[in-house]
Short mmCIF file of C-alpha atoms in Angstrom, two decimals:
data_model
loop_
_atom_site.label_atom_id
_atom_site.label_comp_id
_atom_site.label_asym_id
_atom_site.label_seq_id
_atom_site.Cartn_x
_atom_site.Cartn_y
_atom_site.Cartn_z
CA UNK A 1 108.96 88.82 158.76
CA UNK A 2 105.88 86.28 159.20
CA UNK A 3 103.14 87.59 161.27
CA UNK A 4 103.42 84.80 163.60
CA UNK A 5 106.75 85.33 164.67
CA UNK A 6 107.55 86.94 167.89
CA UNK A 7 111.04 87.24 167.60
CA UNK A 8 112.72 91.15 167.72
CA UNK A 9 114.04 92.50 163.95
CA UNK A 10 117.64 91.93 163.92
CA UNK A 11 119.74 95.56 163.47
CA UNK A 12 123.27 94.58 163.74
CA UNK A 13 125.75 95.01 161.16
CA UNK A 14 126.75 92.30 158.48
CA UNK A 15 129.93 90.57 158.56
CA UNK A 16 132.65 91.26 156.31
CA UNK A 17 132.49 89.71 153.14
CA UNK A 18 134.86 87.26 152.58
CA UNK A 19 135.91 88.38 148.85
CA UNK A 20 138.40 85.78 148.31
CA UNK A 21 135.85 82.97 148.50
CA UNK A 22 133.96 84.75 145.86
CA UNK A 23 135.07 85.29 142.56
CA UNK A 24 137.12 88.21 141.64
CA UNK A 25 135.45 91.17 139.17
CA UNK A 26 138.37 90.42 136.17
CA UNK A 27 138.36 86.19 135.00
CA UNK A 28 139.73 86.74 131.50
CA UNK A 29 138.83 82.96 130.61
CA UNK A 30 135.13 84.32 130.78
CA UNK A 31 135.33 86.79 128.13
CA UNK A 32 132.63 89.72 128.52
CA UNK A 33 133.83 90.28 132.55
CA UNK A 34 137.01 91.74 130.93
CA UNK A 35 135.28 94.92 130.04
CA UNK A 36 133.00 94.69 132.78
CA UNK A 37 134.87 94.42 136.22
CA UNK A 38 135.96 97.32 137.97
CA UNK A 39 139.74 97.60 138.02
CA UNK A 40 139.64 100.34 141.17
CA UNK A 41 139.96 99.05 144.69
CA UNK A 42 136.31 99.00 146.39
CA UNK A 43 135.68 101.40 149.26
CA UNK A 44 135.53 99.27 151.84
CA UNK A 45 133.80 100.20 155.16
CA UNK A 46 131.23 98.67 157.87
CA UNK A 47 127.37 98.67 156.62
CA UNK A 48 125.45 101.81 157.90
CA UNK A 49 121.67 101.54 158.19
CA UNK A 50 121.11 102.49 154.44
CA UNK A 51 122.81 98.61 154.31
CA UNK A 52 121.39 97.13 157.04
CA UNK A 53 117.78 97.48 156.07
CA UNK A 54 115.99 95.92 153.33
CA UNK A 55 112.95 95.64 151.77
CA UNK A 56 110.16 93.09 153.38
CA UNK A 57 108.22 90.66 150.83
CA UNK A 58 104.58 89.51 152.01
CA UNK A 59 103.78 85.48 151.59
CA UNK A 60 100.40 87.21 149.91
CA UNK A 61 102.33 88.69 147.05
CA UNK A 62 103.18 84.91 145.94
CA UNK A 63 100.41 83.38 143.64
CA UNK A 64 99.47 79.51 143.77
CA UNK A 65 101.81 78.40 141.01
CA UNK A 66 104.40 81.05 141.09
CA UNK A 67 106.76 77.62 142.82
CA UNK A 68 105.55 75.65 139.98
CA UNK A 69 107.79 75.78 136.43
CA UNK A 70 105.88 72.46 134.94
CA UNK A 71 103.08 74.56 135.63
CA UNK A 72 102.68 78.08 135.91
CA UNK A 73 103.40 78.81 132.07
CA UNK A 74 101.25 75.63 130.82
CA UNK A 75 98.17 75.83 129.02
CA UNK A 76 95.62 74.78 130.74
CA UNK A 77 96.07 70.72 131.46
CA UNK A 78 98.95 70.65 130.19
CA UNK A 79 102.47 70.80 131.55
CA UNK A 80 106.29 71.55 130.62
CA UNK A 81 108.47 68.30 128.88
CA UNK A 82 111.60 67.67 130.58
CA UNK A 83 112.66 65.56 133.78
CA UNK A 84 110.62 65.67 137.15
CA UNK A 85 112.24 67.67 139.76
CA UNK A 86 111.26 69.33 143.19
CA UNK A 87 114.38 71.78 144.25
CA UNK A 88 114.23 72.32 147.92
CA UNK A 89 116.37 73.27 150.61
CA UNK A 90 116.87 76.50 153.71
CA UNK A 91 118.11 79.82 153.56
CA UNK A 92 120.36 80.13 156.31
CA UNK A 93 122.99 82.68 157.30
CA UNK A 94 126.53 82.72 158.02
CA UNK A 95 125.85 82.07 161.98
CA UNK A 96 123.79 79.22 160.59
CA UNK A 97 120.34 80.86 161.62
CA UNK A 98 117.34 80.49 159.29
CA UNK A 99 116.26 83.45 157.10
CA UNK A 100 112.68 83.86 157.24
CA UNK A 101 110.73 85.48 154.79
CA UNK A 102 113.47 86.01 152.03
CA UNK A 103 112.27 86.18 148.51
CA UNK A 104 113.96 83.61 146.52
CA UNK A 105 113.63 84.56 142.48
CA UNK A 106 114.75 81.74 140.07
CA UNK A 107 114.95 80.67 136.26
CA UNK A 108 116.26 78.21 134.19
CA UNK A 109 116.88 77.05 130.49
CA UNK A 110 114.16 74.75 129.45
CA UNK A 111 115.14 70.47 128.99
CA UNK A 112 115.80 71.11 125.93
CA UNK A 113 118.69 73.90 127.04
CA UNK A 114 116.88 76.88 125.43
CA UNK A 115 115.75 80.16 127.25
CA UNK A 116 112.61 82.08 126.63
CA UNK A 117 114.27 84.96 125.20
CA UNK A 118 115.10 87.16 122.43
CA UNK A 119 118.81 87.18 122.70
CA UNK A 120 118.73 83.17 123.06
CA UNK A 121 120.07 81.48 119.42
CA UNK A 122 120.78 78.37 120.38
CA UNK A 123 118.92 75.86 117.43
CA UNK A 124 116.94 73.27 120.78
CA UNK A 125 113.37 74.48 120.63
CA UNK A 126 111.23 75.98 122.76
CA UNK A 127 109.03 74.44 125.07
CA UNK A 128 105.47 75.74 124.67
CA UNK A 129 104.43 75.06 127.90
CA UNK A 130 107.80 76.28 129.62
CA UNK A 131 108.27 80.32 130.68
CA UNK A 132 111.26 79.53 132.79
CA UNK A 133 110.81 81.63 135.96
CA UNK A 134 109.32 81.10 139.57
CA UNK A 135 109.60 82.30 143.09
CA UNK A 136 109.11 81.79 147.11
CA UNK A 137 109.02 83.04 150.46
CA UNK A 138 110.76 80.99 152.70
CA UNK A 139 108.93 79.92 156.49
CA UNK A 140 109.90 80.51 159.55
CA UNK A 141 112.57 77.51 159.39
CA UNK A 142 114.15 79.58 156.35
CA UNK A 143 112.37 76.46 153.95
CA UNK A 144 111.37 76.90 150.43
CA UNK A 145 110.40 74.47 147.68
CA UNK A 146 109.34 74.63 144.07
CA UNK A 147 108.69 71.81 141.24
CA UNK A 148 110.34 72.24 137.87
CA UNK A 149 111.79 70.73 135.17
CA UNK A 150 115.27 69.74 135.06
CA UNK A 151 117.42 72.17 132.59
CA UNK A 152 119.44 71.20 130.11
CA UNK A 153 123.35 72.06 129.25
CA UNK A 154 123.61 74.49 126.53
CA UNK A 155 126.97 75.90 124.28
CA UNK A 156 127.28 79.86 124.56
CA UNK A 157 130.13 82.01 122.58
CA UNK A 158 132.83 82.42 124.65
CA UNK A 159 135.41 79.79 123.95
CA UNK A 160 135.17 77.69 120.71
CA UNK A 161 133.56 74.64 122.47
CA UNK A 162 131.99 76.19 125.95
CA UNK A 163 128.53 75.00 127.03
CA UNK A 164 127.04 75.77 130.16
CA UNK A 165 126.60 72.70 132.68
CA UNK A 166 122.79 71.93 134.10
CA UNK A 167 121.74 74.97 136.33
CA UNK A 168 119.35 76.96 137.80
CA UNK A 169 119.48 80.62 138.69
CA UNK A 170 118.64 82.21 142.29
CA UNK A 171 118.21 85.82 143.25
CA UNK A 172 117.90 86.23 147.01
CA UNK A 173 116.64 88.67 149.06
CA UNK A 174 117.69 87.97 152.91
CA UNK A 175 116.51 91.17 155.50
CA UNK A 176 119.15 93.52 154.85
CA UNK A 177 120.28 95.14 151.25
CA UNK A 178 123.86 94.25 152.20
CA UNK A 179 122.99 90.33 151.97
CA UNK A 180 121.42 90.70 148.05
CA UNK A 181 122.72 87.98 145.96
CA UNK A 182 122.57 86.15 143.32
CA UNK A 183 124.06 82.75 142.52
CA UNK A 184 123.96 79.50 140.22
CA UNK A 185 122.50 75.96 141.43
CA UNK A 186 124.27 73.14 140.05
CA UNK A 187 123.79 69.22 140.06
CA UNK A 188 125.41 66.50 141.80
CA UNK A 189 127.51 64.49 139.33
CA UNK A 190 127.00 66.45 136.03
CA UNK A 191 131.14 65.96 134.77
CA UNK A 192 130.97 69.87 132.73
CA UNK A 193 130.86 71.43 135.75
CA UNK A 194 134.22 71.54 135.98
CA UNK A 195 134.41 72.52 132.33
CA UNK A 196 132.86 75.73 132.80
CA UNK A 197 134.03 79.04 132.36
CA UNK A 198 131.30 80.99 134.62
CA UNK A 199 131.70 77.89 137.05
CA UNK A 200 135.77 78.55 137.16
CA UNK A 201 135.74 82.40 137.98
CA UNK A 202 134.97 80.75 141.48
CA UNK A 203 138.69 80.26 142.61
CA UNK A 204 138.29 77.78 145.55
CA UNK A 205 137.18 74.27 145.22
CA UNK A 206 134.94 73.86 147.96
CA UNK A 207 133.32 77.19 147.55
CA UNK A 208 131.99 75.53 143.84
CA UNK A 209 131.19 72.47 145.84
CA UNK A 210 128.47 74.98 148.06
CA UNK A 211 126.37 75.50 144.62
CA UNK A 212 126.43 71.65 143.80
CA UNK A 213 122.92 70.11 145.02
CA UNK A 214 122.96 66.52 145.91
CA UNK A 215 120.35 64.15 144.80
CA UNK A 216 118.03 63.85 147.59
CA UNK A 217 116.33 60.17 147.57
CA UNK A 218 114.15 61.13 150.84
CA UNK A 219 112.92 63.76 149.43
CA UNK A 220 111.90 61.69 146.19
CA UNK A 221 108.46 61.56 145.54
CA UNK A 222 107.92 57.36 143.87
CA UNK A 223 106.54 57.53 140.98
CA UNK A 224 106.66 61.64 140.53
CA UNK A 225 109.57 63.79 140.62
CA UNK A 226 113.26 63.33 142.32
CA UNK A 227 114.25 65.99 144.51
CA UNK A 228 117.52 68.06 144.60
CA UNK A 229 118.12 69.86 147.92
CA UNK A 230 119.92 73.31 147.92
CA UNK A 231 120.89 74.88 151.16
CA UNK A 232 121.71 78.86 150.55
CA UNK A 233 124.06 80.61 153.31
CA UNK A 234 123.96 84.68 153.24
CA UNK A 235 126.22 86.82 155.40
CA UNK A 236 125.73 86.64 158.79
CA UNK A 237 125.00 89.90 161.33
CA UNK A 238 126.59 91.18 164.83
CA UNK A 239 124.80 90.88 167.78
CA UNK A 240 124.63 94.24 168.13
CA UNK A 241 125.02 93.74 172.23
CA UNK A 242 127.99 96.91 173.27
CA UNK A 243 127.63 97.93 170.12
CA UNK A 244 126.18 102.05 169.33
CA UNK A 245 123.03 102.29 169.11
CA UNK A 246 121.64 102.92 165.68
CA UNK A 247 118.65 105.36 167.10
CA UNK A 248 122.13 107.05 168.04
CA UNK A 249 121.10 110.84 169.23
CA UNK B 1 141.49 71.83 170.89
CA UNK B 2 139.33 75.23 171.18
CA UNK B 3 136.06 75.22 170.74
CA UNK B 4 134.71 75.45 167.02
CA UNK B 5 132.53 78.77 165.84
CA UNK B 6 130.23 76.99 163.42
CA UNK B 7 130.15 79.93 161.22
CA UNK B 8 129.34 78.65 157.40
CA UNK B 9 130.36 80.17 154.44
CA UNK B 10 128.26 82.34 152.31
CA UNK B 11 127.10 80.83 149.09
CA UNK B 12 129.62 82.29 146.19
CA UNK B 13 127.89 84.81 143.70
CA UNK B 14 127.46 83.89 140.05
CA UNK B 15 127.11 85.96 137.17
CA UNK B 16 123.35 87.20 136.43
CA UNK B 17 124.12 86.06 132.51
CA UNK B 18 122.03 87.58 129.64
CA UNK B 19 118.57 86.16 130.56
CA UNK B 20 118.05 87.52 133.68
CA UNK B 21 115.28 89.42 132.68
CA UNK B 22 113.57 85.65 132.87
CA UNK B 23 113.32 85.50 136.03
CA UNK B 24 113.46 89.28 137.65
CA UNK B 25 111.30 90.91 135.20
CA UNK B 26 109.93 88.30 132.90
CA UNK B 27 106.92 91.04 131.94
CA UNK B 28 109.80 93.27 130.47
CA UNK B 29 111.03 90.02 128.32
CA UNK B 30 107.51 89.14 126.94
CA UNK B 31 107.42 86.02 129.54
CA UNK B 32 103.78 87.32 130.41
CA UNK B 33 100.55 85.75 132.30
CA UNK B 34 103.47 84.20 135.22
CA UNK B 35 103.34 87.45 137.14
CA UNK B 36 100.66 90.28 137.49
CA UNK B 37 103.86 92.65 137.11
CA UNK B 38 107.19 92.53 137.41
CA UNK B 39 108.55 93.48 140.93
CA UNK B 40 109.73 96.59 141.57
CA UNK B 41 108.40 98.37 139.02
CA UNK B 42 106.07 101.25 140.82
CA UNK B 43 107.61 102.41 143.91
CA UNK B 44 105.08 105.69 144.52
CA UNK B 45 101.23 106.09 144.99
CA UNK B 46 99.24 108.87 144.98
CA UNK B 47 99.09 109.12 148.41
CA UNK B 48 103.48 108.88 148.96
CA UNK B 49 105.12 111.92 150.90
CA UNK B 50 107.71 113.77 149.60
CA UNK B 51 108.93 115.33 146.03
CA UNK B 52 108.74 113.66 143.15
CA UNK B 53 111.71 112.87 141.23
CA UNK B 54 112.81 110.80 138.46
CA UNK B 55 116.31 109.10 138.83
CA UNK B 56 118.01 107.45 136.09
CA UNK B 57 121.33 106.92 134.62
CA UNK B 58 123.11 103.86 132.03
CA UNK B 59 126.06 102.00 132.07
CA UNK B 60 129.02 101.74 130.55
CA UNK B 61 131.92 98.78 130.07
CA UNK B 62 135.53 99.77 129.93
CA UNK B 63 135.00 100.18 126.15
CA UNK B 64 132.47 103.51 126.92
CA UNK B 65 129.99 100.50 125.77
CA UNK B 66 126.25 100.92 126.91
CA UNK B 67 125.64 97.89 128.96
CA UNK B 68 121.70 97.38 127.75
CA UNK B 69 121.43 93.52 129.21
CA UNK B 70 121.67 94.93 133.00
CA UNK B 71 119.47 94.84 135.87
CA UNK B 72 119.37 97.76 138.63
CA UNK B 73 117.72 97.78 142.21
CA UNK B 74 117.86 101.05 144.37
CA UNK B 75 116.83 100.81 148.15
CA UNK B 76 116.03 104.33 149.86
CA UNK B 77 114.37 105.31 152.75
CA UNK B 78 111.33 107.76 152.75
CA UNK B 79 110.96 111.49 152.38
CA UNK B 80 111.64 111.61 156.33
CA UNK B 81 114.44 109.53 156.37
CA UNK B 82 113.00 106.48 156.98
CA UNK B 83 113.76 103.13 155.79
CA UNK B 84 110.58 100.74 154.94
CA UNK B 85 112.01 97.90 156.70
CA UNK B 86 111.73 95.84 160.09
CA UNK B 87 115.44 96.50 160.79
CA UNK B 88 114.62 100.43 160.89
CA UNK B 89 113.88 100.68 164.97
CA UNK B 90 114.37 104.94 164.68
CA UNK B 91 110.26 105.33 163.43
CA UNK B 92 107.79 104.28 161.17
CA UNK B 93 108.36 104.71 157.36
CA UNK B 94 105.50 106.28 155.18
CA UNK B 95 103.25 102.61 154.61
CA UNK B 96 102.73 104.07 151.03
CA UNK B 97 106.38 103.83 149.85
CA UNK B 98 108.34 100.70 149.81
CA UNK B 99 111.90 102.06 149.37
CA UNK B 100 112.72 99.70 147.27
CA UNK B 101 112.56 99.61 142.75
CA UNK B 102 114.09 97.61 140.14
CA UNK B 103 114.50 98.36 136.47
CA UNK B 104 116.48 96.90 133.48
CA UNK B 105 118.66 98.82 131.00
CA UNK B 106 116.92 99.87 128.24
CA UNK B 107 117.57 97.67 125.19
CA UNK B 108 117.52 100.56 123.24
CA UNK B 109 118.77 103.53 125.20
CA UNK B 110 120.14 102.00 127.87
CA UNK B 111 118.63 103.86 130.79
CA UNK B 112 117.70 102.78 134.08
CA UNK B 113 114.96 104.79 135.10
CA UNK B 114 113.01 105.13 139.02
CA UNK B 115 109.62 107.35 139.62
CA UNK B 116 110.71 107.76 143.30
CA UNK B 117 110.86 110.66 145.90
CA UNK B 118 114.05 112.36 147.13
CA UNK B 119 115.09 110.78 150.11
CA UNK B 120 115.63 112.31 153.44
CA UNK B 121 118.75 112.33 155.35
CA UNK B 122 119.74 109.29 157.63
CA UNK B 123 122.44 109.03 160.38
CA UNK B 124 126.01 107.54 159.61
CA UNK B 125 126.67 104.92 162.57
CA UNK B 126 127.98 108.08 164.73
CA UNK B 127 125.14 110.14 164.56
CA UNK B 128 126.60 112.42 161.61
CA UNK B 129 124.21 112.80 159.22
CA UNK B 130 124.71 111.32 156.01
CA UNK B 131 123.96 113.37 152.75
CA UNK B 132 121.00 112.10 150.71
CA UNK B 133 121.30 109.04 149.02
CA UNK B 134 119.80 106.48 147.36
CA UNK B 135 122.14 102.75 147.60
CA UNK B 136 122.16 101.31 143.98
CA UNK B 137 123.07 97.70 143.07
CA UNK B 138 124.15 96.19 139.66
CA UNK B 139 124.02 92.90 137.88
CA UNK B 140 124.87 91.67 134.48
CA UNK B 141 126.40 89.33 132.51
CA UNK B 142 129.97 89.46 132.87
CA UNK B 143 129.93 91.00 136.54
CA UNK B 144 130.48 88.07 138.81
CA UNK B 145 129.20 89.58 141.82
CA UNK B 146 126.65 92.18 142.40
CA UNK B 147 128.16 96.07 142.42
CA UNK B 148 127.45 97.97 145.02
CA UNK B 149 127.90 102.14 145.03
CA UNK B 150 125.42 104.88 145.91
CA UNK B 151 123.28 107.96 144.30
CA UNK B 152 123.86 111.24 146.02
CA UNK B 153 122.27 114.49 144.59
CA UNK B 154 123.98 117.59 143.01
CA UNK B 155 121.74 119.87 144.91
CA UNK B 156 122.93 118.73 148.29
CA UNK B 157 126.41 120.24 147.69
CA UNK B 158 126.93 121.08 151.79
CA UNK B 159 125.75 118.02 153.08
CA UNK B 160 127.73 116.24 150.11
CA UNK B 161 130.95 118.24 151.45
CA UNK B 162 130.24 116.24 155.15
CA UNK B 163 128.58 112.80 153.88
CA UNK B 164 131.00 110.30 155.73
CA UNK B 165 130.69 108.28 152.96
CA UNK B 166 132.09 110.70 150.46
CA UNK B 167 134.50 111.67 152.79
CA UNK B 168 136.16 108.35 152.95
CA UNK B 169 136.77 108.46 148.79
CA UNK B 170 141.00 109.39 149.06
CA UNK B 171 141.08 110.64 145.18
CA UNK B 172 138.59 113.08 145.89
CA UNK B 173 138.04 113.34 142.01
CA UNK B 174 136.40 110.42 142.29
CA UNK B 175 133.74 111.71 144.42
CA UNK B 176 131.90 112.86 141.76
CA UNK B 177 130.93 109.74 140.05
CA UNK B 178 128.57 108.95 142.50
CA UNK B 179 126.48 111.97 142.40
CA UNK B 180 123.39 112.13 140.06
CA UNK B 181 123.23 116.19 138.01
CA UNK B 182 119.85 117.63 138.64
CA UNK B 183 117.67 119.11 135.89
CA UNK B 184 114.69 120.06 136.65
CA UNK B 185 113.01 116.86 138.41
CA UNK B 186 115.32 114.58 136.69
CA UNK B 187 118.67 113.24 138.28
CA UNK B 188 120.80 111.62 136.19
CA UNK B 189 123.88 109.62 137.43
CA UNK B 190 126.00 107.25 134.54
CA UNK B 191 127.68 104.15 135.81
CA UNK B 192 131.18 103.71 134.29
CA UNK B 193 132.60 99.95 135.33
CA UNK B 194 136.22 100.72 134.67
CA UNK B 195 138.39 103.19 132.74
CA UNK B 196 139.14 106.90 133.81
CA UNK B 197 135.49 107.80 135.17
CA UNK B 198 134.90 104.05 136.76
CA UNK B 199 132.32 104.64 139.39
CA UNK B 200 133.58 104.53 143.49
CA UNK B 201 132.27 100.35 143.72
CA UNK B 202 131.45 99.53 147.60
CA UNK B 203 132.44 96.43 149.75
CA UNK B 204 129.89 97.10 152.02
#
């Protein structure tokens, strides 16, 4: 919550997820969920308060280039190689209502393809001046924006021939735990989307299409950096009007 | 015609992958200088209510397979039963503890591991009180959307027996994959993501 908001904490409960617009747990043509999806039916039931709450994230906790990839890992006067980009967009939810004040975590291959990490082996090099992670707090409007670099496809073992379309990683925190989630940005017009393993445990069409982000000319700064804009949705809550209260007793 | 709810969908999950630790806890990755520390990672002061208790447990694939390239988050409320959080209209939680941790697996050992305090009791949406918990949420590569399931405590045997949660779990075998074994301060609960012991997994 922002300090200058005067609007009343929300406690109603959180729709039911719709689990058949998600992927399922088992997608055999993406190898490692095999072992890793739980063949048991979940135990399904309405959120109680230990689901409805979450935790809070202050605007004060975010540093001045934590929204800033070309940046925040450069040596000084220097910046990251790659392609230009601002990513911006709202974090709404299900009712279409902005969510304020949710932390948004991402990270991202460098142009080159290659992540900052141990377990990475692909042969593209490493980007001195590129760490690969950032953050924000959206406004009262649900808004967030952060600069980076664009990120380049990459093969991983899973098939013979499977490589990884363009995209960016996003954690999100919305206001209650039940909302968590985390979720792949990709870009408009890049043809391996649709070649993609992780992409196709997603079973409907249009529910890929909602992690697509379109080019965004307005947004474009001449001369700078193009923008991409990427509109989140997380589950919406009850009105929690005739419903008991939680205080309860 | 009706008229038209203009509910939108919620954005699909997508697999963590292996390099999460980039951007949750790029400290624990060597990705340092970005962040002061990585998020999550001290949940108690010296001035936090309640007893001290460590919590910690691994995972394990379908193979009985340590899953070391994870990331888990527990969210609990305080020592009274409070939850840190503007949705939580029942009181004020203790200011010195957030509720809320998050830890990697081990790339050795495998363990997730919270400094935290044991949680009080909080109501079920009927009043009943709920046993002691602590909610717990997985991601990794290869699980396409986060898991959800809970820690209860093996020293909370009656309220256990009445937790409405727990009482909802049909093969009541079952229950007991979701409650951490005390010894001493330590609780320890392991995560099994399928096979004979696969953990009770909540669509909450």
């Amino acid at each position: 919550m922002s300090a200058n908001s005067n609007k009343q904490p929300e406690t109603g409960g959180f729709f039911a997820r719709d689990r058949a617009w998600h992927a399922p747990a088992l997608t055999p043509e993406y190898k490692t969920s095999i072992l890793r999806s739980p063949q048991r039916a979940l135990l399904s039931l309405d959120g109680t308060i230990s689901e409805i709450t979450g935790p809070v994230f202050g605007h004060s906790m975010i540093g001045e280039l934590d929204n800033d990839l070309i940046h925040n890992y450069a040596r000084p006067g220097e910046s990251a190689i790659g392609e230009r980009i601002i990513v911006h967009g709202r974090v709404l939810d299900e009712r279409g209502q902005p969510v304020r004040g949710a932390l948004l975590e991402f990270w991202q291959a460098n142009a080159g393809g290659r992540y900052r990490h141990k377990k990475e082996t692909y042969l593209a090099a490493i980007d001195p001046n590129f760490g690969g992670c950032g953050r924000a707090i959206t406004d009262d409007d649900g808004r967030y924006a952060f600069r980076t670099v664009k990120p380049g496809p990459y093969p991983w073992p899973n098939g013979v021939n499977d490589w990884r379309p363009a995209h960016i990683h996003f954690s999100v925190f919305g206001h209650g735990f039940a909302q968590r989630l985390i979720t792949q940005m990709y870009f408009e017009g890049d043809p391996m989307i649709w070649k993609c393993p992780i992409v196709n445990t997603i079973p409907d069409r249009k529910a890929i299409e909602q992690l697509i982000a379109p080019l965004d000319w307005g947004q474009t700064i001449p001369m700078d950096a193009r923008a991409y804009k990427f509109d989140i949705v997380l589950r919406g809550r009850r009105s929690t009007l005739f419903e008991n209260r939680l205080e309860g007793n | 015609m009706m008229q038209e709810l203009h509910r939108l969908k919620e954005t699909p999950s997508q697999t963590a992958g292996p390099y999460v630790h980039i951007g949750l806890t790029p400290n624990y990755c060597d990705i340092r200088g970005v962040y002061d520390d990585d998020l999550g990672t001290t949940m108690v002061n010296d001035q936090t209510l309640g007893e001290r208790i460590t919590v910690r447990g691994r995972i394990f694939d379908g193979a009985d397979t340590l899953v070391r390239d994870a990331i888990a988050e527990i969210w609990q409320p305080d020592s009274a039963g409070l939850y840190n959080s503007p949705s939580e209209m029942r009181g004020t939680a203790d200011p010195n503890f957030t509720g809320w941790g998050r830890c990697p697996t081990n790339a050795e050992n495998g363990y997730f591991q919270f400094e935290t305090i044991k949680p009080g009791k909080v109501p079920f949406k009927d009043g009943r009180p709920m046993a002691p918990h602590i909610t717990l949420w997985i991601v990794a590569r290869g699980i396409n959307i986060g898991l959800h399931t809970r820690i209860y405590f093996s020293d909370e045997a009656e309220a256990n027996a009445i937790d409405p949660l727990l009482l909802r779990i049909e093969h009541r075998q079952r229950v007991e994959t979701m409650v951490a074994q005390k010894d001493g301060s330590i609780y320890t609960l392991d995560i099994h993501l399928q096979g004979p012991k696969e953990t009770v997994f909540l669509d909450i």
